PDB file of C-alpha atoms in Angstrom:
ATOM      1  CA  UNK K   5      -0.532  32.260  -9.924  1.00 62.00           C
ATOM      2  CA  UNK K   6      -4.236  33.267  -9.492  1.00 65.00           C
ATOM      3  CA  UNK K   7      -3.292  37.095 -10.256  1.00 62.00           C
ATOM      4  CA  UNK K   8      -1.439  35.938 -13.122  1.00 54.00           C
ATOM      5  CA  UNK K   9      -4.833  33.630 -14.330  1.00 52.00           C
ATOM      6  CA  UNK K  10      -7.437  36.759 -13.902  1.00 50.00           C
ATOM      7  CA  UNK K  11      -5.075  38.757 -16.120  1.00 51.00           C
ATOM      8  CA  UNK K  12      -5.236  36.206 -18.762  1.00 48.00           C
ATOM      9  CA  UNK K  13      -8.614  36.050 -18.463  1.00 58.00           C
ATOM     10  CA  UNK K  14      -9.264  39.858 -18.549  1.00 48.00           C
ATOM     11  CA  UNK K  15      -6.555  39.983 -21.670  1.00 44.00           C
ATOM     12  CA  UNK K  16      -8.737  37.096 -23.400  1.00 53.00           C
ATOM     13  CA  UNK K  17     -12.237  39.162 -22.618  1.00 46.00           C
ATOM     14  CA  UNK K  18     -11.088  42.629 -23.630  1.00 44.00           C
ATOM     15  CA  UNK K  19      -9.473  40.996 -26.993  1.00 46.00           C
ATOM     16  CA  UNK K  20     -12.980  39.372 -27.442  1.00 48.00           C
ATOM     17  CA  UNK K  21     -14.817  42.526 -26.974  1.00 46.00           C
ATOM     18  CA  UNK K  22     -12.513  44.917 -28.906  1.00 47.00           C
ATOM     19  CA  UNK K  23     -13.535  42.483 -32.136  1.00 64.00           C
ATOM     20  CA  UNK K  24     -17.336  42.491 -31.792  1.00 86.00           C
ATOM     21  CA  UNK K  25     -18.927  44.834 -33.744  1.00 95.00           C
ATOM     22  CA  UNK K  26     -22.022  46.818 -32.014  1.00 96.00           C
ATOM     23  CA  UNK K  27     -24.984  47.364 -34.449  1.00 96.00           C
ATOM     24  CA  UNK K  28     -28.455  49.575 -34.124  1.00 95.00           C
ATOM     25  CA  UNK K  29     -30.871  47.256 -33.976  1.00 95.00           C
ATOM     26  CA  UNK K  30     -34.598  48.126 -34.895  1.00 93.00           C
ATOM     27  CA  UNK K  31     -36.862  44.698 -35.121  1.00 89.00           C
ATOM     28  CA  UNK K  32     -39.555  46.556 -37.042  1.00 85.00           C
ATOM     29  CA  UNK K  33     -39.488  50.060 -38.623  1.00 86.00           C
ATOM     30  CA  UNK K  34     -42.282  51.823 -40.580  1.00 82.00           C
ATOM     31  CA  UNK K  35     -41.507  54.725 -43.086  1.00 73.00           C
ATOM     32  CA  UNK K  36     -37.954  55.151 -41.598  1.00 72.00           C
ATOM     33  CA  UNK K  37     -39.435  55.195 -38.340  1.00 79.00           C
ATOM     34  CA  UNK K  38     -38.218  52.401 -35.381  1.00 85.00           C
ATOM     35  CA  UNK K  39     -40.805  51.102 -33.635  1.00 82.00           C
ATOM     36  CA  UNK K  40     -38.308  49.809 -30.551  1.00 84.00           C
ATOM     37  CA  UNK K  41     -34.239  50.486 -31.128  1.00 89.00           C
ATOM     38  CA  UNK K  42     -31.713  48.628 -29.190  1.00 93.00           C
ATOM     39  CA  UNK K  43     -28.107  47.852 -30.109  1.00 94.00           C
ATOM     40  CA  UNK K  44     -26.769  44.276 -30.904  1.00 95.00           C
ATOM     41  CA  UNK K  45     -23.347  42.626 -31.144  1.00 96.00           C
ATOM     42  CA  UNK K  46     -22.792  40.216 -33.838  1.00 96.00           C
ATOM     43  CA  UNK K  47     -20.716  36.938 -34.070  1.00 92.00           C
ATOM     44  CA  UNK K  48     -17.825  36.654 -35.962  1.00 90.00           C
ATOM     45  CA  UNK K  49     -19.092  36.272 -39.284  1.00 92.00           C
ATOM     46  CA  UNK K  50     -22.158  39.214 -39.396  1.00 95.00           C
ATOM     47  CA  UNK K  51     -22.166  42.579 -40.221  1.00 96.00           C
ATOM     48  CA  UNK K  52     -24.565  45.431 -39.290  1.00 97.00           C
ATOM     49  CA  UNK K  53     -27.252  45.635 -41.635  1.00 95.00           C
ATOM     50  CA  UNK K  54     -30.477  47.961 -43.069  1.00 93.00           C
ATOM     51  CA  UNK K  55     -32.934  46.111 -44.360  1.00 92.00           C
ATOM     52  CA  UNK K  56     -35.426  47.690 -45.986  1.00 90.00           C
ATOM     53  CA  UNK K  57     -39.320  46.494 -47.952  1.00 89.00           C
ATOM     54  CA  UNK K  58     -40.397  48.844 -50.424  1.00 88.00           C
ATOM     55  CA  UNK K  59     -43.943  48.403 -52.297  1.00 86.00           C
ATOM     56  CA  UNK K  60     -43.063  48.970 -55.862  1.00 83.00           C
ATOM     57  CA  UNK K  61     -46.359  50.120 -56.795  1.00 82.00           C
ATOM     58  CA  UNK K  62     -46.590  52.979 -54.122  1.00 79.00           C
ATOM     59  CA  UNK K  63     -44.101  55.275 -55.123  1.00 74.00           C
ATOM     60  CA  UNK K  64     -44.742  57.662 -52.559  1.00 74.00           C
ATOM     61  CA  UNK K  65     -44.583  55.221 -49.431  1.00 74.00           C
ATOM     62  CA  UNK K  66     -41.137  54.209 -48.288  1.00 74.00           C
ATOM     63  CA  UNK K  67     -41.476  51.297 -46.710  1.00 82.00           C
ATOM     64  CA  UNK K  68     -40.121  48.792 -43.687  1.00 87.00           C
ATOM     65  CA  UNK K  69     -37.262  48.788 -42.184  1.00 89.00           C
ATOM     66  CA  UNK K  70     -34.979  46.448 -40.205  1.00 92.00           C
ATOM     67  CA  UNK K  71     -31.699  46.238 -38.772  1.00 94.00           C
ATOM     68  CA  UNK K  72     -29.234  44.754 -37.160  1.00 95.00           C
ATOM     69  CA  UNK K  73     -26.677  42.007 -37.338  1.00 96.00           C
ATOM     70  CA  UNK K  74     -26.663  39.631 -40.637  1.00 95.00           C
ATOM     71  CA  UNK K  75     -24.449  36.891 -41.478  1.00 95.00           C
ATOM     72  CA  UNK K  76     -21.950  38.501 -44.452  1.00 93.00           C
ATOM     73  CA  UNK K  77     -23.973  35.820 -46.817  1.00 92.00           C
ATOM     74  CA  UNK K  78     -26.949  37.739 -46.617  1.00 91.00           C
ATOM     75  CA  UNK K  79     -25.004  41.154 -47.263  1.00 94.00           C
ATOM     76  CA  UNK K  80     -25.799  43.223 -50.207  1.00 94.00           C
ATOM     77  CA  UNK K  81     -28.606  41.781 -52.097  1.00 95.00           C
ATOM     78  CA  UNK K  82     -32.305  42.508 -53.192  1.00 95.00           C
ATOM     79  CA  UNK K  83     -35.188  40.524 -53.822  1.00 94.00           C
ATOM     80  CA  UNK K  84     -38.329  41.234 -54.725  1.00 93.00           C
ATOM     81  CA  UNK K  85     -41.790  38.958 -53.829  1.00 91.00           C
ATOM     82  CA  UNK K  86     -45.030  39.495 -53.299  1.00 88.00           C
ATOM     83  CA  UNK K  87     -48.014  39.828 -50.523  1.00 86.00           C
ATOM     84  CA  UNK K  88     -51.920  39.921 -51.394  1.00 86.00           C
ATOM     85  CA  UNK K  89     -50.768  40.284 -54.719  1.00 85.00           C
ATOM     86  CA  UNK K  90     -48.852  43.823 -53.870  1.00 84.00           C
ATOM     87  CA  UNK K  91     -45.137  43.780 -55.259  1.00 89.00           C
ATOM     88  CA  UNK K  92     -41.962  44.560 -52.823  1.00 90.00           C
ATOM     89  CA  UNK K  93     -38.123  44.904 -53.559  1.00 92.00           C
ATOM     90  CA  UNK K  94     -36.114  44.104 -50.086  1.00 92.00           C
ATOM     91  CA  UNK K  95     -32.845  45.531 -50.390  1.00 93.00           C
ATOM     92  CA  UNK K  96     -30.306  44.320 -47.111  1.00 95.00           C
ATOM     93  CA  UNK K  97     -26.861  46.331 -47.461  1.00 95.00           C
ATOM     94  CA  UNK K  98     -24.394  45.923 -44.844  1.00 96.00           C
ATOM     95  CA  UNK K  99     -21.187  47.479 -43.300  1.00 96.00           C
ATOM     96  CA  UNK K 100     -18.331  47.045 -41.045  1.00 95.00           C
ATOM     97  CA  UNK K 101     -17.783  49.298 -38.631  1.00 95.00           C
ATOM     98  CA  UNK K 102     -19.616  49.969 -35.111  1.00 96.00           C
ATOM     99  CA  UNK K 103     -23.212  51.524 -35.159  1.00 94.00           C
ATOM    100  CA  UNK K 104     -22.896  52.052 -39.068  1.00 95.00           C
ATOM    101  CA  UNK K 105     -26.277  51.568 -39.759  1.00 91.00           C
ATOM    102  CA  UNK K 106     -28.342  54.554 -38.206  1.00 86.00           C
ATOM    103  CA  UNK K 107     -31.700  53.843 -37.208  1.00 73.00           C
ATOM    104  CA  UNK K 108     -33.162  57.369 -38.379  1.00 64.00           C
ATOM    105  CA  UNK K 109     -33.451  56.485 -42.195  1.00 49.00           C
ATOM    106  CA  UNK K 110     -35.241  59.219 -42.997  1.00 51.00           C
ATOM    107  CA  UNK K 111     -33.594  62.266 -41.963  1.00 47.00           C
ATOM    108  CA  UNK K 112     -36.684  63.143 -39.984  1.00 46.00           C
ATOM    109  CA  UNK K 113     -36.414  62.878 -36.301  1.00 43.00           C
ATOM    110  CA  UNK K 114     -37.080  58.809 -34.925  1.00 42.00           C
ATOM    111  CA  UNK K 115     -40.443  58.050 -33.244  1.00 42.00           C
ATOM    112  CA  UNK K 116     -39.543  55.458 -30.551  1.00 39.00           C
ATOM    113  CA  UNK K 117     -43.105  54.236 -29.887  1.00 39.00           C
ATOM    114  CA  UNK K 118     -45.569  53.625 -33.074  1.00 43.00           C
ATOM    115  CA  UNK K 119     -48.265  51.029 -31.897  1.00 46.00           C
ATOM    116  CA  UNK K 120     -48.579  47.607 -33.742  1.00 48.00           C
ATOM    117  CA  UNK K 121     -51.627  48.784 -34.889  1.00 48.00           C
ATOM    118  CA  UNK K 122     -51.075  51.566 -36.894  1.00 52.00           C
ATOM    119  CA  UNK K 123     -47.945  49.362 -38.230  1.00 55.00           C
ATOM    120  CA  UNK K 124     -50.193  46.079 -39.297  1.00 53.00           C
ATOM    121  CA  UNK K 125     -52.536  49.335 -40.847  1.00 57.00           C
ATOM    122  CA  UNK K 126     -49.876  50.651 -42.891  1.00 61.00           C
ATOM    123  CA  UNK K 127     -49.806  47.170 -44.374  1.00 61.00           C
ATOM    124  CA  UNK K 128     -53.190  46.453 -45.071  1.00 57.00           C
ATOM    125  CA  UNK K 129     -53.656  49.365 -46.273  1.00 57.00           C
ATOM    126  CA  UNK K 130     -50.557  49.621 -48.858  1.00 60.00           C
ATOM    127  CA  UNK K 131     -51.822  46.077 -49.683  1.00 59.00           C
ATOM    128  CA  UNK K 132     -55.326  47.290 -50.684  1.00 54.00           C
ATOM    129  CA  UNK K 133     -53.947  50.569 -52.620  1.00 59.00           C
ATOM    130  CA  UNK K 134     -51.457  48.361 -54.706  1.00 56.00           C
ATOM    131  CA  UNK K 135     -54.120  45.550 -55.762  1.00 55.00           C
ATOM    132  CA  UNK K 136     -56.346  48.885 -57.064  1.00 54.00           C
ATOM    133  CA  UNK K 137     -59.783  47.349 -54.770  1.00 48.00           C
ATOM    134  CA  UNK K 138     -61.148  49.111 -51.827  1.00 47.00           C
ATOM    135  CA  UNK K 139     -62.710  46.987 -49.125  1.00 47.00           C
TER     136      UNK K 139
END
């Protein structure tokens, strides 16, 4: 009875694990860059996901990135807001199948460690070209 009980609960696991879907996650990425990459599993109802922030008025920088797992709600959609009075479109698409969203966006090869620094710079900085003042 007990060998017959651990079976059933090793069929019940593997049957769990076979359905989760294993994502790249990157919590903060700059210029198609992650910062720190790990992998994620999602729940039943996410998908993997690339989100990305693009300053409309600075054509030639190409923005944040995030990834991960996303509820299928937020799948597929852009928005566009504002921050210090600099326009950005966030555009979060999604897909289906394990490790689909690659955490090298660029095509350049990923930088693992960028320091916070240099990342809250980027910001500040893409926030002072798009408002046209210096400081």
């Amino acid at each position: 009875m007990k060998a017959l009980l651990v079976g059933l609960i090793g069929l019940i696991a593997s049957i769990y694990l076979v359905d989760s879907l294993t994502c790249n996650k990157c919590s903060v990425g700059l210029v198609g860059f992650c910062i720190s990459q790990t992998e994620e599993t999602c729940a039943g109802n996410q998908s993997c996901y690339t989100g990305k922030a693009v300053f409309t008025s600075i054509s030639s920088f190409n923005g944040f990135n995030t990834q991960g797992c996303l509820d299928t709600s937020g799948c597929n959609t852009t928005s566009t807001s504002s921050i210090l009075g600099a326009s950005y479109t966030v555009t979060q698409t999604c897909c289906d199948t394990d490790k689909c969203n690659p955490i090298d966006t660029s095509g350049a090869p990923p930088v693992t460690y960028v320091s916070a620094t240099m990342a809250l710079s980027a910001a500040l900085l893409a926030s002072v070209w798009s408002s046209g003042s210096m400081i």
